C-alpha positions in Angstrom: -0.6 -0.4 0.0 2.8 2.3 0.6 4.5 1.6 -2.3 0.9 2.3 -4.2 1.1 5.8 -2.8 4.3 6.7 -3.4 4.1 6.4 -7.3 0.9 8.8 -7.0 0.2 12.2 -6.9 -2.5 14.5 -5.9 -4.9 12.7 -3.3 -8.5 13.7 -2.3 -8.3 12.1 1.2 -11.9 11.0 2.7 -13.3 9.9 5.5 -16.9 8.7 5.9 -20.6 10.3 6.7 -21.0 10.9 9.8 -16.5 10.9 10.8 -15.4 10.1 14.5 -11.8 10.3 15.3 -11.1 7.3 13.3 -11.6 8.2 10.0 -10.4 12.3 10.2 -7.7 11.7 12.1 -6.1 8.1 10.8 -6.8 9.9 7.6 -5.4 13.5 8.5 -2.4 11.6 9.8 -1.4 9.9 6.5 -2.3 13.2 3.9 0.4 15.0 7.1 3.2 11.9 5.8 1.5 12.4 2.4 3.1 16.1 2.1 6.4 15.0 3.8 6.8 13.1 0.7 6.0 15.6 -1.7 3.3 15.0 -3.2 -0.3 17.3 -2.9 -2.4 15.6 -0.5 -6.3 17.1 1.1 -8.6 15.5 3.3 -11.8 16.2 1.6 -14.3 18.8 3.7 -16.5 16.9 5.1 -20.1 18.9 6.0 -20.4 16.5 8.9 -17.2 17.2 11.1 -18.1 18.6 14.4 -16.4 21.4 16.4 -14.7 18.3 18.5 -12.8 17.1 15.7 -12.3 21.0 13.2 -9.2 22.2 15.3 -7.4 18.8 14.6 -8.9 19.0 10.7 -8.5 22.4 9.4 -4.9 22.8 7.9 -5.3 19.5 5.8 -8.5 19.8 4.5 -9.0 20.7 0.5 -9.4 24.7 0.3 -11.5 24.5 -3.0 -13.1 21.9 -5.1 -10.8 21.4 -7.8 -11.7 17.8 -8.2 -8.0 15.6 -7.6 -6.6 13.1 -9.1 -6.9 10.4 -6.9 -9.5 9.2 -4.1 -8.8 7.6 -1.7 -11.3 7.1 1.8 -10.3 5.7 4.8 -12.6 3.8 7.5 -14.9 3.6 4.7 -16.7 0.5 4.8 -19.0 0.9 1.7 -21.0 3.1 -0.4 -23.1 4.2 1.6 -20.9 5.5 4.1 -19.1 8.0 1.2 -20.2 11.5 1.4 -22.8 13.0 -1.4 -20.4 15.2 -3.8 -17.6 12.1 -3.9 -17.1 11.4 -7.4 -16.3 7.3 -8.9 -13.0 6.0 -9.0 -12.6 5.3 -5.7 -8.5 4.5 -6.4 -7.8 3.1 -3.0 -9.9 2.3 0.3 -8.0 1.4 3.7 -9.8 -0.3 6.6 -10.6 -2.4 9.4 -13.6 -3.8 9.2 -14.5 -6.9 7.9 -17.3 -5.6 6.0 -15.2 -4.2 4.6 -17.6 -4.6 1.2 -14.8 -3.9 -1.7 -16.1 -0.7 -3.3 -12.4 0.6 -4.6 -9.9 -0.1 -7.0 -8.2 -1.6 -4.7 -8.3 -2.1 -1.2 -5.5 -1.9 2.1 -7.6 -4.4 4.8 -6.2 -5.3 8.4 -9.0 -6.7 9.9 -7.6 -7.6 13.2 -6.8 -4.2 14.0 -8.8 -2.8 16.8 -8.6 0.8 14.0 -7.4 2.1 11.2 -5.4 4.4 13.1 -3.0 1.1 13.0 -3.3 0.1 10.1 -2.4 3.8 9.1 0.6 3.8 11.5 2.4 1.6 9.6 2.3 2.8 6.5 3.5 5.8 7.4 5.8 4.2 8.8 6.7 2.5 5.1 6.1 5.3 3.4 8.2 7.6 5.4 10.5 6.0 8.2 9.3 7.0 11.0 6.0 8.9 12.2 6.0 12.9 13.8 4.3 14.8 16.2 1.6 15.6 15.2 0.9 12.5 14.0 1.0 10.5 16.3 -0.7 12.5 18.3 -3.3 11.7 15.2 -3.3 8.3 15.4 -3.7 7.8 18.8 -6.5 10.3 19.2 -8.3 7.6 16.1 -7.1 4.5 18.2 -8.3 5.9 21.5 -12.1 6.7 20.4 -11.7 3.9 18.3 -11.7 1.5 21.3 -13.2 3.9 23.9 -9.9 5.7 25.5 -9.3 0.8 25.1 -12.2 -0.4 27.0 -14.1 -1.6 24.4 -13.7 -5.5 23.5 -12.0 -4.8 20.5 -9.0 -3.9 22.3 -5.9 -6.2 22.3 -2.3 -6.4 23.1 -1.0 -4.7 19.3 -3.5 -1.6 20.3 -1.9 -1.3 23.0 1.6 -1.3 21.6 1.1 1.4 18.3 -0.8 3.6 21.8 2.7 3.1 24.1 4.9 3.9 20.7 2.6 6.6 19.8 2.9 8.5 23.4 7.0 8.2 22.4 7.1 10.1 19.2 5.3 12.8 20.7 1.2 12.3 21.1 0.1 14.0 25.0 -2.4 11.2 25.5 -3.4 12.3 29.5 -4.9 15.7 27.7 -6.5 13.4 24.4 -7.8 11.5 26.9 -9.5 14.5 29.4 -10.8 16.0 26.1 -12.6 13.8 24.5 -13.3 10.9 27.5 -13.6 13.1 30.2 -14.8 16.5 29.4 -18.7 17.2 28.3 -21.0 20.0 27.4 -24.0 20.4 30.3 -26.7 19.8 27.1 -23.9 16.2 27.2 -24.8 14.9 30.3 -28.9 16.5 30.1 -29.1 14.0 26.7 -27.3 11.3 28.7 -30.0 11.1 31.8 -32.9 11.6 29.0 -31.6 8.4 27.3 -29.8 7.1 31.1 -34.2 7.8 32.3 -35.9 6.6 28.9 -33.8 2.9 28.1 -35.8 -0.4 27.2 -34.8 -3.5 28.1 -36.3 -7.1 26.9 -35.5 -10.6 27.0 -34.8 -10.2 30.7 -32.6 -8.1 30.1 -30.0 -9.6 27.9 -30.6 -6.3 25.6 -31.1 -2.7 26.6 -31.6 0.2 24.4 -32.3 4.2 24.7 -33.7 6.2 21.5 -32.7 9.7 20.7 -34.7 12.0 18.9 -34.8 15.4 17.8 -37.2 16.4 20.7 -34.3 15.6 22.9 -31.5 17.6 21.0 -33.9 20.7 21.2 -35.0 20.4 24.9 -31.3 19.5 25.8 -30.3 21.8 23.0 -27.3 19.7 21.9 -25.8 20.0 18.5 -24.3 17.2 16.6 -20.4 17.5 18.4 -22.8 16.3 21.6 -23.9 13.1 20.4 -19.9 11.8 19.7 -19.8 8.6 20.4 -23.5 7.8 22.6 -23.8 4.6 21.5 -21.5 2.7 24.2 -24.5 4.1 27.3 -27.2 1.2 26.9 -23.7 -1.9 26.7 -23.4 -0.4 30.7 -26.4 -1.5 31.7 -25.7 -5.0 34.2 -26.8 -8.7 32.6 -26.6 -6.5 29.0 -25.9 -8.6 26.1 -26.7 -6.9 23.3 -27.8 -2.9 23.9 -28.9 -0.9 20.6 -29.0 2.9 20.2 -31.9 3.7 17.5 -31.4 7.9 16.4 -33.2 9.8 14.5 -31.8 11.8 12.3 -34.0 12.6 10.1 -37.9 12.9 9.1 -38.9 8.8 8.6 -34.2 8.6 9.1 -32.8 6.0 12.1 -29.6 5.5 11.8 -29.0 2.3 14.4 -25.4 1.1 16.5 -25.6 -1.6 18.0 -22.8 -2.9 20.5 -22.6 -6.9 21.4 -20.7 -9.2 24.3 -19.0 -11.8 22.8 -20.4 -14.5 21.7 -23.1 -12.2 19.9 -22.0 -10.8 16.4 -22.8 -6.7 15.7 -22.5 -7.0 12.0 -24.4 -10.1 11.2 -27.0 -7.9 12.9 -26.9 -4.6 11.2 -26.0 -7.2 7.5 -29.7 -7.7 8.3 -31.1 -4.5 8.4 -28.5 -3.3 5.5 -25.5 -2.5 7.7 -22.6 -3.9 9.5 -19.3 -3.6 10.9 -17.1 -5.9 13.5 -18.5 -8.2 15.4 -18.7 -6.0 18.5 -19.5 -2.9 17.3 -22.1 -1.9 13.7 -24.5 0.4 12.5 -27.0 0.1 10.2 -29.8 3.5 8.0 -33.4 3.1 8.6 
């Protein structure tokens, strides 16, 4: 993959719809590395980018709308997750979702990785020989957010070794952990309260489910930045093996996020509804 990237130029790096820290910061780190190799590289100005990630993305986001020669997706599992306005073909997909639909001309897939950040870290090493402190910071955000600060079941020894190396290379884990996992707006705390007070249980508590409606968001004065990483809240319930969050995102349209404990496959559940993801974390749109 690194050799392929070295052999091309003029890149647009694309994040997925409702972007999270992994798709955004992995893409930004790759963009930085490509520029170090003398390439022209920009990240898509994703219309759904939240204020949480904007400061990290600004140096890398495209400045105009001119077409680019090579389009690369990062952490995008299927065509349906590509933002509107991104034209075909997709020359390369860099991903860690085992359910990847093989939509790109070329695919670099590391299904054993807990985050795309780990894969991009390896690619940058091959591409440039090392990582800068800025790239380490971006990739630590990618790895930590996709593992829930290393709490989710997708965390493995490789994840922790990668995080340790990123800290050694300049990522400030204390600052990042405080910002992303220990600091919440008043609106977010109020929204969590509404979600928890309305949580429902099925199958003797083995399934827990929360609902987030647009009316709830309005009551809390909550914006998109307040809605990041809500999917894991229902899974806090003792005895829950499958947790579900249904979030209303438009008239007649909802996003379903499923989280599971070992023995239950979230991706198989969501595939019934046209979605997918990982065994322990997946989603679908209804």
